[in-house]
Amino acid sequence: MDWFYELWPKLGEAFRGWLESALPDSIEGWVIYLVLGLLSMLVIVNLPIVGVMAMIYMERRLLGRFQNRLGPNRVGPFGILQPVADAIKIMTKEDIVPNGVDRIVFNIAPIVMLTPILLMFAVIPYGGDTFLTNLNVGILFIVAITAVDTIAIFMAGWSSNNKYALFGAMRAVAQLVSYEIPLLIAILGVVVITGTMNLNEIVAHQSSLPLILFQPLGFVIFFVAISAELNRSPFDLLEADSEIIAGFHTEYSGMKFGMFQLAEFAALMGYSAVIATLYLSGWEGPGLPGYLWLFVKVFFIFGIFVWTRATLPRLRIDQVMALAWKFLLPLSFLNVAITAVEVVVWENGLPEWLIPVNIVIGAGLVAIMHRGLNFQGQTRQVVPSGPERLAAINRPVGGGTE
Amino acid sequence: MVKTNGDAKLTLKTEEVMVNIGPQHPSTHGVFRMRVTFDGEVVTELEPIFGYLHRGSEKLAEERTYTQVITLTDRLDYLASMSNNLAYVLAAEKLAGIQPPERAMYIRVIMAELMRIASHCMGLGFFINDLGALATPLMYMFREREKILDLFELVCGARITFSYMRIGGVSGDLPEEFMPALVKFINEMPGYIDEYEALLRENEILISRTKDIAILTAEKAINASVTGPMLRASGVPWDLRKSDPYEVYDRFDFDIPVGSTGDTYDRFLVRLEEMRESVLIVKQAMEQIPSGPFRALAPALIHPPVGEAYAHVEAPKGELGFYLVSDNSIAPYRCKIRAPSFINLTVLRDLIIGWKLADLVVIFGSFDINMGEVDR
């Protein structure tokens, strides 16, 4: 069973042994290192691509169930080959470049969009010894590299020579830049507790209790901010289909469009893994090996994203901005301040009785700030239908029910 | 020190953007087109452009016999064909002086109210869809509409273009299976409406997106002759079923839901409540429906005496009126349709200007228009 728990390091070791024996002795050590490195990169790059196919299937099936319909179930057993069919379709589709676009920027934008997302998977720990690089500023690297996506979205929107795309790009810049701030400051809470930005060490710190228990408020802020960063409902303004058709990728077709979709879902997967790593103790878990635990958590978080998407209507751009600046940003500062005080007071690790206290503090702060946001305005009953009226309407009528 | 000119200011050159929303756009409910000028995200000018679905129904009616015109009315508001049928046959009966039997009138009322539920289901569902709720409420509302269409299929075999009503009655009596099926549906429906309400009414995002948005005052609504749920949301209790009862509506006990401010949220709630009232009307009609003939004895080709008649009904979208002129031939000399969707659009520009792009689609969705009726 050992190989099952240590699958990827063992595979790497086995391959290195095979390479060393198969290649002549005159080959220097760095060549083997290079080959191994390239191979690991291949695995890491293909991981999000395969994962995205699973996520697309999962999203479509789950949405189908949420919406009282079946979802794709024709291609393969239970429709599991549907993402394959989608991929084939999108790759063989005609790649249309409309007149009047800025060709260079138009063609580069999907690449700029996808590349940082793939880089993100390099630093995520999939198990005790399973990671590509052990970067000491891992979480900072992830946030910094994915921020490049804002530029890619603006490039796509601006170069498309389409007004809807331009609207999407304008919204993207405003929204994504705004939400990056509460996102980073929410992460600071975790960094203050663990004292490191290294994702491996952050996971190691959570081997007994996941950090969500000590950082409930930080988790909520992070989750909301990341929904906005990933253009998920209710913040999917960049590609609000009922308003601006498809937003920044309105004019894209074929594989370029596919790359935008791929980047979007891969970012979702990557950030779900980041949420799992920061707050839900990453790959740690009983029974299953680390890499499987991580994906269980990733798909659980993804399920929550699908759920919100199926349920909530969309916010307006000014409400989205107000939420970022008036609600999340002060809350995230308060979160960091409270966390810092706690860390200073209990130097040798936070006591467990802080968990309920933190949850109460977080809920209280959210309630207070929510009142300040004044989202709802005054409540009033517009069309009253009293209990007698409802009773009259709901009264069953007789005759031949069976 | 650099000498600066006091008047010189850093000015960014800004420009208004003109966007064609429609005729092919996900939330223009068909082939409606708006030429909108935006200042950033804010709408500064809006010009509605109609006619992409014009089929000349009024002119075609002059070349058809009175019975054949019923099939044209199906295609006006294709989400509420029964109401269109009803309005037309009422006008034709008035013109020819034919009195339909009691049972026919009850059947028509049941059909019209079921149609109202189905139409409001679609109106609300697409309205929520415009808000960005990714079709989930819409799909649930489709579920109920499907059941209503099954009921209609039982009585007339068609699911969209019914042509069920005839001058002097309906085309066929209710089949045996119909009443049990209707009882089952009408007992379930209030539960479904509660379900929509639980999901939507207190939804904070929905409230913040609709409350106090695009207020239509009662005065402006009356001046623009807006009718239907839009008028009632503005606080005017004007419903033709009460204010000018046709068929047997005066025998039922039901309320007219009215809004208080006339904002988008009120328009949403009025439709939700109207579905409840429709359920109530159908329940009473089911209990009161007499037996007897379902159709008056009228010739297949009627030659109404020279004259004119106007009949209107409270269709799901508002006051639907048919004005018929007869020259004693087998076809109407003139057929004018007062389409509520079209006339409600009068206030579109006034309501939308000053709101944002995201509000535009929501406000437009709250009108619940149907292009088949707007362009006729």
Tab-separated table of C-alpha atoms in Angstrom, chain A:
chain	number	residue	atom	x	y	z
A	1	MET	CA	0.000	0.000	0.000
A	2	ASP	CA	3.000	2.227	0.380
A	3	TRP	CA	3.140	3.001	-3.317
A	4	PHE	CA	-0.476	4.109	-3.215
A	5	TYR	CA	0.171	6.783	-0.604
A	6	GLU	CA	3.461	7.925	-2.105
A	7	LEU	CA	2.494	7.399	-5.729
A	8	TRP	CA	4.019	10.445	-7.391
A	9	PRO	CA	7.379	10.641	-5.532
A	10	LYS	CA	7.784	6.874	-6.034
A	11	LEU	CA	6.993	7.180	-9.719
A	12	GLY	CA	9.554	9.961	-10.022
A	13	GLU	CA	12.189	7.916	-8.199
A	14	ALA	CA	11.492	4.877	-10.363
A	15	PHE	CA	11.775	6.925	-13.511
A	16	ARG	CA	14.996	8.541	-12.379
A	17	GLY	CA	16.459	5.078	-11.642
A	18	TRP	CA	15.410	3.823	-15.031
A	19	LEU	CA	16.885	6.876	-16.761
A	20	GLU	CA	20.191	6.516	-14.930
A	21	SER	CA	20.505	2.873	-15.883
A	22	ALA	CA	19.267	3.276	-19.430
A	23	LEU	CA	21.398	6.263	-20.407
A	24	PRO	CA	25.134	5.867	-21.002
A	25	ASP	CA	27.416	7.068	-18.201
A	26	SER	CA	28.799	9.878	-20.324
A	27	ILE	CA	25.496	11.759	-19.921
A	28	GLU	CA	25.831	14.274	-17.161
A	29	GLY	CA	23.535	14.489	-14.142
A	30	TRP	CA	21.885	17.755	-15.173
A	31	VAL	CA	20.444	16.163	-18.284
A	32	ILE	CA	18.545	13.666	-16.167
A	33	TYR	CA	17.422	16.505	-13.933
A	34	LEU	CA	16.243	18.434	-16.972
A	35	VAL	CA	14.352	15.477	-18.403
A	36	LEU	CA	12.715	14.771	-15.066
A	37	GLY	CA	11.824	18.420	-14.646
A	38	LEU	CA	10.241	18.627	-18.086
A	39	LEU	CA	8.315	15.449	-17.417
A	40	SER	CA	6.946	16.757	-14.120
A	41	MET	CA	5.951	19.954	-15.868
A	42	LEU	CA	4.086	17.908	-18.455
A	43	VAL	CA	2.179	16.175	-15.678
A	44	ILE	CA	1.438	19.445	-13.895
A	45	VAL	CA	0.261	21.182	-17.082
A	46	ASN	CA	-1.967	18.283	-18.015
A	47	LEU	CA	-3.414	18.051	-14.534
A	48	PRO	CA	-5.568	21.195	-14.834
A	49	ILE	CA	-6.577	20.269	-18.369
A	50	VAL	CA	-7.851	16.853	-17.328
A	51	GLY	CA	-9.250	18.326	-14.140
A	52	VAL	CA	-11.123	20.962	-16.107
A	53	MET	CA	-12.813	18.275	-18.160
A	54	ALA	CA	-14.009	16.625	-14.970
A	55	MET	CA	-15.147	19.993	-13.645
A	56	ILE	CA	-17.072	20.884	-16.782
A	57	TYR	CA	-18.847	17.545	-16.611
A	58	MET	CA	-19.545	18.042	-12.932
A	59	GLU	CA	-20.786	21.592	-13.393
A	60	ARG	CA	-23.137	20.672	-16.207
A	61	ARG	CA	-24.549	17.668	-14.400
A	62	LEU	CA	-24.917	19.529	-11.122
A	63	LEU	CA	-26.527	22.524	-12.813
A	64	GLY	CA	-28.865	20.102	-14.510
A	65	ARG	CA	-29.917	18.651	-11.174
A	66	PHE	CA	-30.270	22.090	-9.597
A	67	GLN	CA	-32.407	23.198	-12.500
A	68	ASN	CA	-34.722	20.235	-12.480
A	69	ARG	CA	-33.371	18.701	-15.677
A	70	LEU	CA	-30.978	15.913	-16.558
A	71	GLY	CA	-27.840	17.541	-17.893
A	72	PRO	CA	-25.674	15.872	-20.509
A	73	ASN	CA	-26.232	12.114	-20.451
A	74	ARG	CA	-25.915	10.977	-24.063
A	75	VAL	CA	-22.195	10.673	-24.772
A	76	GLY	CA	-20.754	7.665	-22.996
A	77	PRO	CA	-22.109	6.183	-19.763
A	78	PHE	CA	-23.882	8.936	-17.755
A	79	GLY	CA	-22.519	11.396	-20.308
A	80	ILE	CA	-18.995	11.331	-18.918
A	81	LEU	CA	-17.541	11.678	-22.408
A	82	GLN	CA	-19.405	14.951	-22.952
A	83	PRO	CA	-16.327	17.115	-22.143
A	84	VAL	CA	-14.337	15.084	-24.663
A	85	ALA	CA	-16.959	15.744	-27.308
A	86	ASP	CA	-16.963	19.420	-26.334
A	87	ALA	CA	-13.186	19.581	-26.612
A	88	ILE	CA	-13.191	17.945	-30.043
A	89	LYS	CA	-15.905	20.290	-31.219
A	90	ILE	CA	-14.163	23.400	-29.996
A	91	MET	CA	-10.811	22.381	-31.476
A	92	THR	CA	-12.249	21.661	-34.901
A	93	LYS	CA	-14.322	24.831	-35.002
A	94	GLU	CA	-13.430	27.582	-37.416
A	95	ASP	CA	-11.219	30.209	-35.844
A	96	ILE	CA	-12.788	33.501	-36.855
A	97	VAL	CA	-10.843	36.737	-36.604
A	98	PRO	CA	-13.298	39.568	-37.248
A	99	ASN	CA	-12.495	42.603	-39.333
A	100	GLY	CA	-10.953	45.554	-37.605
A	101	VAL	CA	-9.466	43.739	-34.632
A	102	ASP	CA	-5.976	44.404	-33.388
A	103	ARG	CA	-4.654	41.085	-34.634
A	104	ILE	CA	-1.551	40.774	-32.494
A	105	VAL	CA	-3.226	41.595	-29.213
A	106	PHE	CA	-6.302	39.590	-30.194
A	107	ASN	CA	-4.203	36.485	-30.764
A	108	ILE	CA	-1.965	36.906	-27.737
A	109	ALA	CA	-4.747	37.502	-25.219
A	110	PRO	CA	-5.844	33.843	-24.778
A	111	ILE	CA	-2.235	32.812	-24.211
A	112	VAL	CA	-1.679	35.568	-21.668
A	113	MET	CA	-4.846	34.404	-19.987
A	114	LEU	CA	-3.982	30.725	-19.765
A	115	THR	CA	-0.253	30.754	-18.991
A	116	PRO	CA	-0.338	32.294	-15.480
A	117	ILE	CA	-3.126	29.940	-14.499
A	118	LEU	CA	-1.009	26.936	-15.472
A	119	LEU	CA	1.957	28.352	-13.554
A	120	MET	CA	-0.167	28.443	-10.465
A	121	PHE	CA	-0.234	24.656	-10.222
A	122	ALA	CA	3.536	24.524	-9.814
A	123	VAL	CA	3.520	25.623	-6.181
A	124	ILE	CA	0.435	23.870	-4.877
A	125	PRO	CA	1.389	20.940	-2.625
A	126	TYR	CA	-0.442	17.749	-3.577
A	127	GLY	CA	1.051	15.687	-0.794
A	128	GLY	CA	3.921	15.602	1.674
A	129	ASP	CA	6.507	15.117	-1.051
A	130	THR	CA	4.354	15.819	-4.071
A	131	PHE	CA	4.909	19.300	-5.465
A	132	LEU	CA	6.818	20.803	-8.337
A	133	THR	CA	8.623	23.560	-6.463
A	134	ASN	CA	8.794	24.364	-2.792
A	135	LEU	CA	8.641	28.121	-3.149
A	136	ASN	CA	9.055	30.079	0.096
A	137	VAL	CA	6.632	32.802	-1.088
A	138	GLY	CA	4.196	30.349	-2.681
A	139	ILE	CA	0.954	32.111	-1.872
A	140	LEU	CA	2.318	35.502	-2.915
A	141	PHE	CA	3.473	33.941	-6.172
A	142	ILE	CA	-0.016	32.572	-6.865
A	143	VAL	CA	-1.775	35.879	-6.228
A	144	ALA	CA	0.811	37.848	-8.190
A	145	ILE	CA	0.870	35.576	-11.200
A	146	THR	CA	-2.892	35.260	-11.515
A	147	ALA	CA	-3.259	39.044	-11.362
A	148	VAL	CA	-1.840	39.062	-14.893
A	149	ASP	CA	-5.214	37.748	-16.044
A	150	THR	CA	-6.728	41.186	-15.641
A	151	ILE	CA	-4.463	42.419	-18.407
A	152	ALA	CA	-5.365	39.476	-20.599
A	153	ILE	CA	-9.066	40.168	-20.188
A	154	PHE	CA	-8.548	43.832	-20.982
A	155	MET	CA	-6.425	42.913	-24.021
A	156	ALA	CA	-9.179	40.629	-25.283
A	157	GLY	CA	-11.895	43.182	-24.689
A	158	TRP	CA	-10.018	46.100	-26.149
A	159	SER	CA	-8.657	44.376	-29.229
A	160	SER	CA	-11.964	42.753	-30.195
A	161	ASN	CA	-13.347	45.993	-31.662
A	162	ASN	CA	-16.690	45.160	-30.130
A	163	LYS	CA	-18.604	47.387	-27.768
A	164	TYR	CA	-19.900	44.549	-25.651
A	165	ALA	CA	-16.361	43.231	-25.278
A	166	LEU	CA	-15.244	46.703	-24.284
A	167	PHE	CA	-17.928	46.868	-21.604
A	168	GLY	CA	-16.721	43.526	-20.319
A	169	ALA	CA	-13.123	44.707	-20.279
A	170	MET	CA	-14.011	47.907	-18.438
A	171	ARG	CA	-15.891	45.968	-15.823
A	172	ALA	CA	-13.044	43.469	-15.569
A	173	VAL	CA	-10.457	46.085	-14.736
A	174	ALA	CA	-12.638	47.758	-12.130
A	175	GLN	CA	-13.797	44.550	-10.504
A	176	LEU	CA	-10.694	42.382	-10.550
A	177	VAL	CA	-8.362	45.104	-9.300
A	178	SER	CA	-10.765	45.980	-6.487
A	179	TYR	CA	-11.178	42.464	-5.243
A	180	GLU	CA	-7.483	41.717	-5.245
A	181	ILE	CA	-7.041	43.920	-2.155
A	182	PRO	CA	-9.438	42.190	0.264
A	183	LEU	CA	-8.226	38.888	-1.164
A	184	LEU	CA	-4.617	39.606	-0.261
A	185	ILE	CA	-5.448	41.014	3.140
A	186	ALA	CA	-7.589	37.983	3.936
A	187	ILE	CA	-4.599	35.795	3.087
A	188	LEU	CA	-2.524	37.926	5.481
A	189	GLY	CA	-4.536	36.510	8.356
A	190	VAL	CA	-3.376	33.015	7.480
A	191	VAL	CA	0.187	34.221	7.024
A	192	VAL	CA	0.153	35.922	10.414
A	193	ILE	CA	-0.970	32.730	12.139
A	194	THR	CA	1.362	30.345	10.346
A	195	GLY	CA	4.265	32.767	10.025
A	196	THR	CA	5.072	31.613	6.519
A	197	MET	CA	4.045	32.043	2.911
A	198	ASN	CA	5.239	28.606	1.981
A	199	LEU	CA	2.213	26.518	1.099
A	200	ASN	CA	3.857	23.290	2.304
A	201	GLU	CA	4.465	24.800	5.701
A	202	ILE	CA	0.982	26.265	5.828
A	203	VAL	CA	-0.399	22.756	5.305
A	204	ALA	CA	1.996	21.328	7.869
A	205	HIS	CA	0.743	23.914	10.352
A	206	GLN	CA	-2.797	22.605	9.915
A	207	SER	CA	-2.054	18.954	10.567
A	208	SER	CA	-4.174	18.985	13.730
A	209	LEU	CA	-6.893	21.551	13.044
A	210	PRO	CA	-7.768	23.286	9.772
A	211	LEU	CA	-7.287	27.033	9.774
A	212	ILE	CA	-10.891	27.750	8.801
A	213	LEU	CA	-11.704	27.253	12.482
A	214	PHE	CA	-9.352	30.039	13.540
A	215	GLN	CA	-10.028	32.215	10.493
A	216	PRO	CA	-13.783	31.941	9.823
A	217	LEU	CA	-14.050	35.606	8.861
A	218	GLY	CA	-10.947	35.411	6.701
A	219	PHE	CA	-12.375	32.387	4.958
A	220	VAL	CA	-15.635	34.171	4.161
A	221	ILE	CA	-13.790	37.224	2.819
A	222	PHE	CA	-11.484	35.054	0.786
A	223	PHE	CA	-14.344	33.026	-0.628
A	224	VAL	CA	-16.371	36.073	-1.657
A	225	ALA	CA	-13.345	37.850	-3.097
A	226	ILE	CA	-12.274	34.798	-5.013
A	227	SER	CA	-15.768	34.381	-6.473
A	228	ALA	CA	-15.361	37.873	-7.851
A	229	GLU	CA	-11.826	37.218	-9.073
A	230	LEU	CA	-12.969	34.103	-10.880
A	231	ASN	CA	-16.046	35.810	-12.404
A	232	ARG	CA	-18.352	33.383	-10.714
A	233	SER	CA	-21.952	34.223	-9.962
A	234	PRO	CA	-23.111	36.540	-8.422
A	235	PHE	CA	-20.105	38.543	-9.634
A	236	ASP	CA	-20.010	37.273	-13.220
A	237	LEU	CA	-20.330	40.773	-14.631
A	238	LEU	CA	-17.469	40.390	-17.077
A	239	GLU	CA	-19.403	37.913	-19.123
A	240	ALA	CA	-22.950	38.652	-18.029
A	241	ASP	CA	-24.793	36.856	-20.783
A	242	SER	CA	-28.071	38.697	-20.324
A	243	GLU	CA	-26.381	42.093	-20.475
A	244	ILE	CA	-23.250	42.024	-22.604
A	245	ILE	CA	-23.625	38.714	-24.485
A	246	ALA	CA	-20.337	37.079	-23.462
A	247	GLY	CA	-18.316	40.064	-22.330
A	248	PHE	CA	-14.671	40.172	-23.249
A	249	HIS	CA	-14.689	36.934	-25.260
A	250	THR	CA	-17.725	37.786	-27.397
A	251	GLU	CA	-15.696	37.832	-30.606
A	252	TYR	CA	-13.627	34.729	-29.930
A	253	SER	CA	-14.379	31.363	-31.438
A	254	GLY	CA	-12.714	28.012	-31.847
A	255	MET	CA	-9.781	27.108	-29.673
A	256	LYS	CA	-9.104	30.697	-28.638
A	257	PHE	CA	-12.469	30.747	-26.984
A	258	GLY	CA	-11.641	27.301	-25.652
A	259	MET	CA	-8.507	28.673	-24.054
A	260	PHE	CA	-10.513	31.343	-22.252
A	261	GLN	CA	-12.878	28.695	-20.957
A	262	LEU	CA	-9.991	26.456	-20.026
A	263	ALA	CA	-8.251	29.278	-18.183
A	264	GLU	CA	-11.426	30.123	-16.332
A	265	PHE	CA	-12.043	26.598	-15.133
A	266	ALA	CA	-8.374	25.955	-14.434
A	267	ALA	CA	-8.283	29.111	-12.301
A	268	LEU	CA	-11.351	27.847	-10.501
A	269	MET	CA	-9.632	24.553	-9.867
A	270	GLY	CA	-6.377	26.196	-8.824
A	271	TYR	CA	-8.065	28.597	-6.458
A	272	SER	CA	-10.235	25.828	-5.028
A	273	ALA	CA	-6.953	24.055	-4.274
A	274	VAL	CA	-5.634	27.271	-2.707
A	275	ILE	CA	-8.737	27.560	-0.508
A	276	ALA	CA	-8.272	23.923	0.489
A	277	THR	CA	-4.601	24.539	1.228
A	278	LEU	CA	-5.028	27.743	3.185
A	279	TYR	CA	-8.136	26.959	5.174
A	280	LEU	CA	-9.046	23.272	4.942
A	281	SER	CA	-5.630	21.755	5.740
A	282	GLY	CA	-4.764	21.000	2.116
A	283	TRP	CA	-3.804	17.426	1.352
A	284	GLU	CA	-3.978	16.364	4.996
A	285	GLY	CA	-6.682	13.886	5.816
A	286	PRO	CA	-7.244	10.429	7.202
A	287	GLY	CA	-7.251	7.291	5.085
A	288	LEU	CA	-6.782	8.492	1.545
A	289	PRO	CA	-3.445	9.606	0.138
A	290	GLY	CA	-2.776	13.350	0.011
A	291	TYR	CA	-3.309	13.941	-3.682
A	292	LEU	CA	-6.752	12.311	-3.519
A	293	TRP	CA	-7.719	14.248	-0.397
A	294	LEU	CA	-6.794	17.491	-2.102
A	295	PHE	CA	-9.026	16.682	-5.041
A	296	VAL	CA	-11.891	15.655	-2.801
A	297	LYS	CA	-11.655	19.094	-1.209
A	298	VAL	CA	-11.221	20.852	-4.541
A	299	PHE	CA	-14.365	19.288	-5.936
A	300	PHE	CA	-16.274	19.970	-2.756
A	301	ILE	CA	-15.410	23.677	-2.986
A	302	PHE	CA	-16.182	23.634	-6.678
A	303	GLY	CA	-19.593	22.186	-5.819
A	304	ILE	CA	-20.262	25.219	-3.628
A	305	PHE	CA	-19.322	27.492	-6.528
A	306	VAL	CA	-21.765	25.656	-8.778
A	307	TRP	CA	-24.443	25.899	-6.139
A	308	THR	CA	-24.114	29.675	-5.839
A	309	ARG	CA	-24.085	29.970	-9.603
A	310	ALA	CA	-27.316	28.033	-9.870
A	311	THR	CA	-29.054	30.073	-7.191
A	312	LEU	CA	-28.077	33.719	-7.094
A	313	PRO	CA	-28.944	36.551	-9.464
A	314	ARG	CA	-26.218	38.921	-10.555
A	315	LEU	CA	-25.168	42.130	-8.813
A	316	ARG	CA	-24.823	45.453	-10.557
A	317	ILE	CA	-21.383	46.935	-11.114
A	318	ASP	CA	-21.728	49.706	-8.499
A	319	GLN	CA	-23.013	47.209	-5.941
A	320	VAL	CA	-20.094	44.921	-6.681
A	321	MET	CA	-17.659	47.780	-6.147
A	322	ALA	CA	-19.439	48.875	-2.981
A	323	LEU	CA	-19.206	45.353	-1.639
A	324	ALA	CA	-15.459	45.304	-2.243
A	325	TRP	CA	-14.596	48.730	-0.843
A	326	LYS	CA	-17.204	49.302	1.829
A	327	PHE	CA	-17.680	45.790	3.121
A	328	LEU	CA	-14.868	43.366	2.378
A	329	LEU	CA	-11.945	45.741	2.704
A	330	PRO	CA	-12.720	47.045	6.236
A	331	LEU	CA	-13.644	43.534	7.314
A	332	SER	CA	-10.377	42.144	6.045
A	333	PHE	CA	-8.405	44.826	7.920
A	334	LEU	CA	-10.322	44.023	11.086
A	335	ASN	CA	-9.635	40.355	10.527
A	336	VAL	CA	-5.902	40.937	10.254
A	337	ALA	CA	-5.917	43.149	13.350
A	338	ILE	CA	-7.818	40.621	15.452
A	339	THR	CA	-5.628	37.784	14.233
A	340	ALA	CA	-2.472	39.742	14.996
A	341	VAL	CA	-3.640	40.445	18.548
A	342	GLU	CA	-4.473	36.791	19.064
A	343	VAL	CA	-1.103	35.677	17.761
A	344	VAL	CA	0.720	38.130	19.998
A	345	VAL	CA	-1.256	37.148	23.093
A	346	TRP	CA	-0.941	33.368	22.638
A	347	GLU	CA	2.573	33.025	21.343
A	348	ASN	CA	2.762	29.249	21.550
A	349	GLY	CA	-0.175	28.483	19.314
A	350	LEU	CA	-3.802	29.525	19.541
A	351	PRO	CA	-5.916	27.731	22.159
A	352	GLU	CA	-8.887	25.712	20.960
A	353	TRP	CA	-11.471	27.689	22.884
A	354	LEU	CA	-10.753	30.571	20.508
A	355	ILE	CA	-12.636	28.730	17.768
A	356	PRO	CA	-16.191	29.556	18.931
A	357	VAL	CA	-15.044	33.033	19.981
A	358	ASN	CA	-13.666	33.694	16.524
A	359	ILE	CA	-16.831	32.461	14.860
A	360	VAL	CA	-18.955	34.755	17.046
A	361	ILE	CA	-16.650	37.728	16.394
A	362	GLY	CA	-16.737	37.064	12.658
A	363	ALA	CA	-20.508	36.747	12.520
A	364	GLY	CA	-20.935	39.886	14.608
A	365	LEU	CA	-18.619	41.916	12.415
A	366	VAL	CA	-20.359	40.727	9.259
A	367	ALA	CA	-23.732	41.685	10.735
A	368	ILE	CA	-22.510	45.157	11.764
A	369	MET	CA	-20.800	45.874	8.457
A	370	HIS	CA	-23.771	44.561	6.565
A	371	ARG	CA	-25.987	47.125	8.213
A	372	GLY	CA	-23.561	49.816	7.179
A	373	LEU	CA	-23.650	48.624	3.592
A	374	ASN	CA	-27.390	49.318	3.451
A	375	PHE	CA	-27.824	46.962	0.581
A	376	GLN	CA	-31.482	46.318	0.959
A	377	GLY	CA	-32.938	49.703	1.771
A	378	GLN	CA	-36.036	49.811	3.886
A	379	THR	CA	-38.127	46.694	3.872
A	380	ARG	CA	-41.784	46.907	3.093
A	381	GLN	CA	-44.538	44.527	2.249
A	382	VAL	CA	-45.685	45.525	-1.176
A	383	VAL	CA	-48.456	43.165	-2.078
A	384	PRO	CA	-49.933	41.857	1.131
A	385	SER	CA	-51.639	38.533	1.054
A	386	GLY	CA	-52.886	37.738	4.496
A	387	PRO	CA	-53.278	34.308	6.039
A	388	GLU	CA	-57.021	34.037	5.312
A	389	ARG	CA	-56.400	34.923	1.699
A	390	LEU	CA	-53.653	32.301	1.425
A	391	ALA	CA	-55.925	29.751	3.077
A	392	ALA	CA	-58.610	30.462	0.489
A	393	ILE	CA	-56.122	30.068	-2.338
A	394	ASN	CA	-54.539	26.925	-0.962
A	395	ARG	CA	-57.821	25.230	-0.113
A	396	PRO	CA	-57.989	21.968	-2.026
A	397	VAL	CA	-60.834	21.439	-4.449
A	398	GLY	CA	-62.451	18.024	-4.531
A	399	GLY	CA	-63.339	15.528	-7.190
A	400	GLY	CA	-61.379	12.751	-8.789
A	401	THR	CA	-57.939	13.458	-7.414
A	402	GLU	CA	-56.970	9.806	-7.699
